[in-house]
Short mmCIF file of C-alpha atoms and ligand atoms in Angstrom, two decimals:
data_model
loop_
_atom_site.label_atom_id
_atom_site.label_comp_id
_atom_site.label_asym_id
_atom_site.label_seq_id
_atom_site.Cartn_x
_atom_site.Cartn_y
_atom_site.Cartn_z
CA MET A 1 127.72 100.39 131.78
CA ARG A 2 124.57 98.88 133.57
CA ILE A 3 121.25 98.91 131.00
CA VAL A 4 117.73 97.15 131.63
CA LEU A 5 115.22 96.32 129.06
CA LEU A 6 111.87 96.48 129.16
CA GLY A 7 109.40 95.31 126.98
CA PRO A 8 106.54 93.32 126.43
CA PRO A 9 107.07 89.52 124.79
CA GLY A 10 108.07 89.62 121.38
CA ALA A 11 109.82 93.34 121.64
CA GLY A 12 113.26 92.00 120.23
CA LYS A 13 115.00 92.50 123.76
CA GLY A 14 116.48 88.97 123.41
CA THR A 15 117.64 89.80 119.89
CA GLN A 16 118.83 93.58 120.64
CA SER A 17 120.40 92.56 124.00
CA ALA A 18 123.09 89.91 121.57
CA ARG A 19 123.87 92.90 119.85
CA LEU A 20 124.36 95.45 122.53
CA THR A 21 126.06 92.97 124.80
CA LYS A 22 128.69 91.98 121.92
CA CYS A 23 128.83 96.52 120.93
CA PHE A 24 129.40 97.50 125.09
CA GLU A 25 131.19 94.72 126.45
CA ILE A 26 128.83 94.43 128.96
CA GLU A 27 127.81 90.71 130.35
CA HIS A 28 124.34 89.74 129.07
CA LEU A 29 122.16 88.75 131.93
CA SER A 30 118.90 86.94 130.65
CA THR A 31 116.46 85.93 132.96
CA GLY A 32 114.57 83.76 130.99
CA ASP A 33 117.64 82.16 129.92
CA ILE A 34 118.93 80.90 133.67
CA LEU A 35 115.50 79.80 134.59
CA ARG A 36 115.64 77.52 130.86
CA THR A 37 119.02 76.79 132.93
CA GLU A 38 117.30 75.81 135.69
CA VAL A 39 114.40 73.65 133.96
CA SER A 40 117.03 71.69 131.46
CA LYS A 41 118.63 69.80 135.44
CA THR A 42 114.85 68.32 136.53
CA THR A 43 115.53 69.60 139.72
CA GLU A 44 112.84 70.53 142.56
CA LEU A 45 113.36 73.46 141.86
CA SER A 46 112.77 73.08 138.13
CA LEU A 47 110.05 71.31 138.29
CA VAL A 48 108.52 74.20 140.66
CA ILE A 49 109.95 76.96 137.67
CA LYS A 50 108.64 74.98 134.80
CA LYS A 51 105.12 75.23 136.14
CA TYR A 52 104.89 78.93 136.19
CA MET A 53 106.86 79.10 132.86
CA ASP A 54 104.62 76.83 130.73
CA LYS A 55 101.88 78.71 132.08
CA GLY A 56 103.24 82.20 130.89
CA ASP A 57 103.06 83.45 134.97
CA LEU A 58 106.16 84.88 136.43
CA VAL A 59 107.97 82.87 138.88
CA PRO A 60 107.50 84.00 142.27
CA ASP A 61 109.58 87.24 142.99
CA HIS A 62 112.00 85.52 146.15
CA LEU A 63 112.96 82.70 143.68
CA ILE A 64 114.30 85.12 140.70
CA ILE A 65 115.41 87.58 142.91
CA ASP A 66 117.71 84.84 144.63
CA MET A 67 119.13 84.21 141.31
CA ILE A 68 120.00 87.48 139.97
CA LYS A 69 120.99 89.44 142.96
CA ASP A 70 124.56 87.87 143.22
CA ARG A 71 124.90 87.97 139.65
CA VAL A 72 124.41 91.88 139.40
CA SER A 73 126.78 92.71 142.22
CA ASN A 74 129.17 90.70 141.13
CA THR A 75 129.31 92.54 137.73
CA ALA A 76 130.90 95.55 136.52
CA GLY A 77 128.72 96.48 133.58
CA PHE A 78 125.67 94.60 132.42
CA LEU A 79 122.37 94.16 130.54
CA LEU A 80 119.47 92.82 132.49
CA ASP A 81 117.22 91.49 129.93
CA GLY A 82 113.66 90.21 131.63
CA PHE A 83 114.42 91.76 134.64
CA PRO A 84 113.21 93.50 136.95
CA ARG A 85 109.65 92.40 136.07
CA THR A 86 107.67 93.69 138.49
CA LEU A 87 107.92 96.22 141.65
CA LYS A 88 109.11 94.43 144.25
CA GLN A 89 112.12 93.11 142.15
CA ALA A 90 112.96 96.66 140.86
CA GLU A 91 112.94 97.66 144.39
CA ALA A 92 115.47 94.51 145.30
CA LEU A 93 117.85 95.07 141.98
CA ASP A 94 117.79 99.28 143.79
CA THR A 95 119.00 97.62 146.59
CA ALA A 96 121.90 95.33 145.19
CA LEU A 97 123.19 98.01 143.63
CA GLU A 98 122.99 101.08 146.11
CA VAL A 99 125.27 98.35 148.33
CA CYS A 100 127.84 97.76 145.61
CA ASN A 101 127.41 101.46 144.53
CA GLN A 102 126.97 100.81 140.81
CA PRO A 103 123.53 102.55 139.93
CA LEU A 104 121.74 102.33 136.92
CA ASP A 105 122.82 104.14 133.71
CA VAL A 106 120.05 103.61 131.59
CA VAL A 107 116.88 101.88 131.40
CA LEU A 108 115.08 100.92 127.50
CA TYR A 109 111.52 100.14 126.93
CA PHE A 110 110.77 98.72 123.35
CA GLU A 111 107.36 99.86 122.14
CA VAL A 112 105.81 98.09 119.54
CA ASN A 113 102.49 97.90 118.33
CA VAL A 114 100.38 94.04 119.55
CA ASN A 115 99.83 93.13 116.24
CA GLU A 116 103.64 93.20 115.72
CA LEU A 117 104.63 91.60 118.98
CA ILE A 118 102.24 88.48 117.38
CA GLU A 119 103.54 88.12 114.65
CA ARG A 120 106.80 87.95 116.24
CA LEU A 121 106.23 85.57 118.65
CA SER A 122 104.37 83.04 115.94
CA LYS A 123 107.60 82.84 113.97
CA ARG A 124 109.87 83.10 116.98
CA LEU A 125 112.70 79.83 117.57
CA ILE A 126 114.83 79.47 119.75
CA CYS A 127 118.20 77.36 120.17
CA GLN A 128 117.66 74.57 122.85
CA SER A 129 120.63 74.87 124.00
CA CYS A 130 122.53 78.31 123.72
CA PHE A 131 119.29 80.10 123.50
CA SER A 132 120.00 82.11 120.34
CA THR A 133 116.71 83.40 119.17
CA TYR A 134 115.37 83.22 115.25
CA ASN A 135 112.94 83.87 113.39
CA LEU A 136 111.22 81.76 111.01
CA ILE A 137 110.98 84.32 108.00
CA THR A 138 113.63 87.24 108.89
CA SER A 139 116.46 85.75 110.60
CA PRO A 140 116.20 81.73 110.38
CA PRO A 141 119.13 79.84 111.15
CA ILE A 142 121.89 79.18 107.80
CA SER A 143 121.05 75.03 108.46
CA LYS A 144 117.52 74.44 109.05
CA GLY A 145 116.65 73.50 112.80
CA ILE A 146 120.49 74.24 113.59
CA CYS A 147 121.87 76.96 115.45
CA ASP A 148 124.20 78.47 113.84
CA SER A 149 126.07 79.45 117.10
CA CYS A 150 126.28 75.80 118.72
CA SER A 151 124.99 73.61 116.16
CA GLY A 152 121.88 73.02 118.61
CA ILE A 153 118.47 72.15 117.95
CA VAL A 154 116.30 75.20 117.30
CA ALA A 155 112.51 74.39 117.19
CA TRP A 156 109.65 76.40 118.80
CA ARG A 157 109.70 78.08 122.39
CA THR A 158 107.00 76.10 124.86
CA ASP A 159 105.22 79.40 126.28
CA ASP A 160 104.96 80.89 122.37
CA LYS A 161 101.43 78.79 122.16
CA PRO A 162 98.65 81.09 120.97
CA GLU A 163 96.80 80.79 124.94
CA SER A 164 100.04 81.33 126.76
CA ILE A 165 101.58 84.44 124.07
CA LYS A 166 97.97 86.20 125.16
CA HIS A 167 98.66 85.82 129.00
CA ARG A 168 101.52 86.90 129.08
CA MET A 169 100.86 89.99 127.28
CA SER A 170 98.10 90.23 130.46
CA VAL A 171 101.04 89.74 132.75
CA PHE A 172 103.04 92.05 131.08
CA ASN A 173 100.29 94.72 131.10
CA ASP A 174 99.27 94.33 135.17
CA GLN A 175 102.73 93.39 136.67
CA THR A 176 105.57 94.65 134.36
CA PHE A 177 104.15 98.04 133.15
CA PRO A 178 104.07 100.26 136.16
CA LEU A 179 107.79 100.25 136.21
CA ILE A 180 107.54 102.87 132.99
CA GLU A 181 106.52 105.14 135.82
CA TYR A 182 109.34 103.76 138.33
CA TYR A 183 112.37 104.48 136.11
CA LYS A 184 110.86 107.18 134.60
CA ARG A 185 110.57 108.91 138.22
CA ARG A 186 114.18 108.39 138.43
CA ASP A 187 114.75 109.76 135.57
CA LEU A 188 116.25 106.55 133.93
CA LEU A 189 113.98 105.61 131.20
CA LYS A 190 114.32 105.80 127.65
CA LYS A 191 111.01 104.18 124.76
CA ILE A 192 112.69 102.78 121.59
CA ASP A 193 110.41 102.71 118.83
CA ALA A 194 111.33 98.68 118.28
CA THR A 195 108.62 98.25 115.36
CA GLY A 196 110.32 97.07 111.94
CA ASP A 197 113.85 95.86 111.35
CA LEU A 198 116.36 94.62 113.43
CA ASP A 199 118.81 96.60 112.04
CA GLU A 200 117.52 99.95 112.69
CA VAL A 201 115.94 99.17 116.16
CA PHE A 202 119.16 98.48 116.56
CA ILE A 203 120.70 102.28 115.53
CA ARG A 204 118.15 103.54 117.54
CA ILE A 205 119.00 102.23 120.35
CA LYS A 206 123.21 103.27 120.55
CA LYS A 207 121.70 106.73 119.63
CA VAL A 208 119.43 106.71 122.71
CA ILE A 209 122.67 105.43 124.52
CA VAL A 210 125.75 107.20 123.81
CA GLY A 211 123.58 109.85 121.64
P1 AMP B 1 111.56 85.21 128.82
O1 AMP B 1 112.99 84.78 128.28
O2 AMP B 1 112.17 86.97 129.59
O3 AMP B 1 110.12 85.93 128.03
O4 AMP B 1 110.96 84.76 129.64
C1 AMP B 1 110.11 83.66 129.83
C2 AMP B 1 109.67 82.86 131.24
O5 AMP B 1 110.47 83.01 132.36
C3 AMP B 1 108.19 83.96 131.81
O6 AMP B 1 107.10 84.21 131.06
C4 AMP B 1 108.17 83.97 132.91
O7 AMP B 1 107.60 82.75 133.06
C5 AMP B 1 109.78 83.94 133.68
N1 AMP B 1 110.41 84.44 134.06
C6 AMP B 1 111.83 84.94 133.44
N2 AMP B 1 111.78 86.81 133.60
C7 AMP B 1 111.40 86.12 134.78
C8 AMP B 1 111.19 87.71 136.08
N3 AMP B 1 111.73 88.62 136.10
N4 AMP B 1 110.18 87.03 137.27
C9 AMP B 1 109.49 85.93 137.17
N5 AMP B 1 109.68 85.08 135.89
C10 AMP B 1 110.82 85.28 135.07
#
């Protein structure tokens, strides 16, 4: 199974990815997590990446494509969370998958209204070590500030500040939204109502995937 998740920041891609990868036993490839790991190393490259991420801008295509290309080519089943985000990335993904003859099965587009997105992002917490995500109200860690999975520190994301959230929404509308038409034309796109209860959203997704 090769799945792409598309959706604005706060649509629940990370949360549902964790459930889907467990359920279908496929690898979770989150470009956000890959970049956060890179940033935690404090290299020359990480300083460049951090600048883009802190502003809520997309990291340049050539950097992210180089990081993800080999991973998708060497993995039989995967869920791409946060990639592609531009047409150039989508075309690069198509080329990489064509070469290894492993086409995508489905692209899930998470639809959530803007008020719910802002509400979710303002309550979102992330583990600084394994990047598991939590919601302060609906799904907090069992022990305050401690990750259930790895006992790492759970805190706010540095790019979840109000000004950066607004900017990331507009980046999504300008650069990522055109991918919906791109995948519709390839007959791969399935829309998911991603509002409300997380368990219900997961049931909706599974219905779309397995019928
Ligand atoms: P995410 O965790 O998916 O919300 O990603 C966090 C940040 O990482 C984004 O705001 C971008 O700065 C960067 N990022 C993640 N995925 C990509 C991508 N496919 N292309 C460019 N930048 C990305």
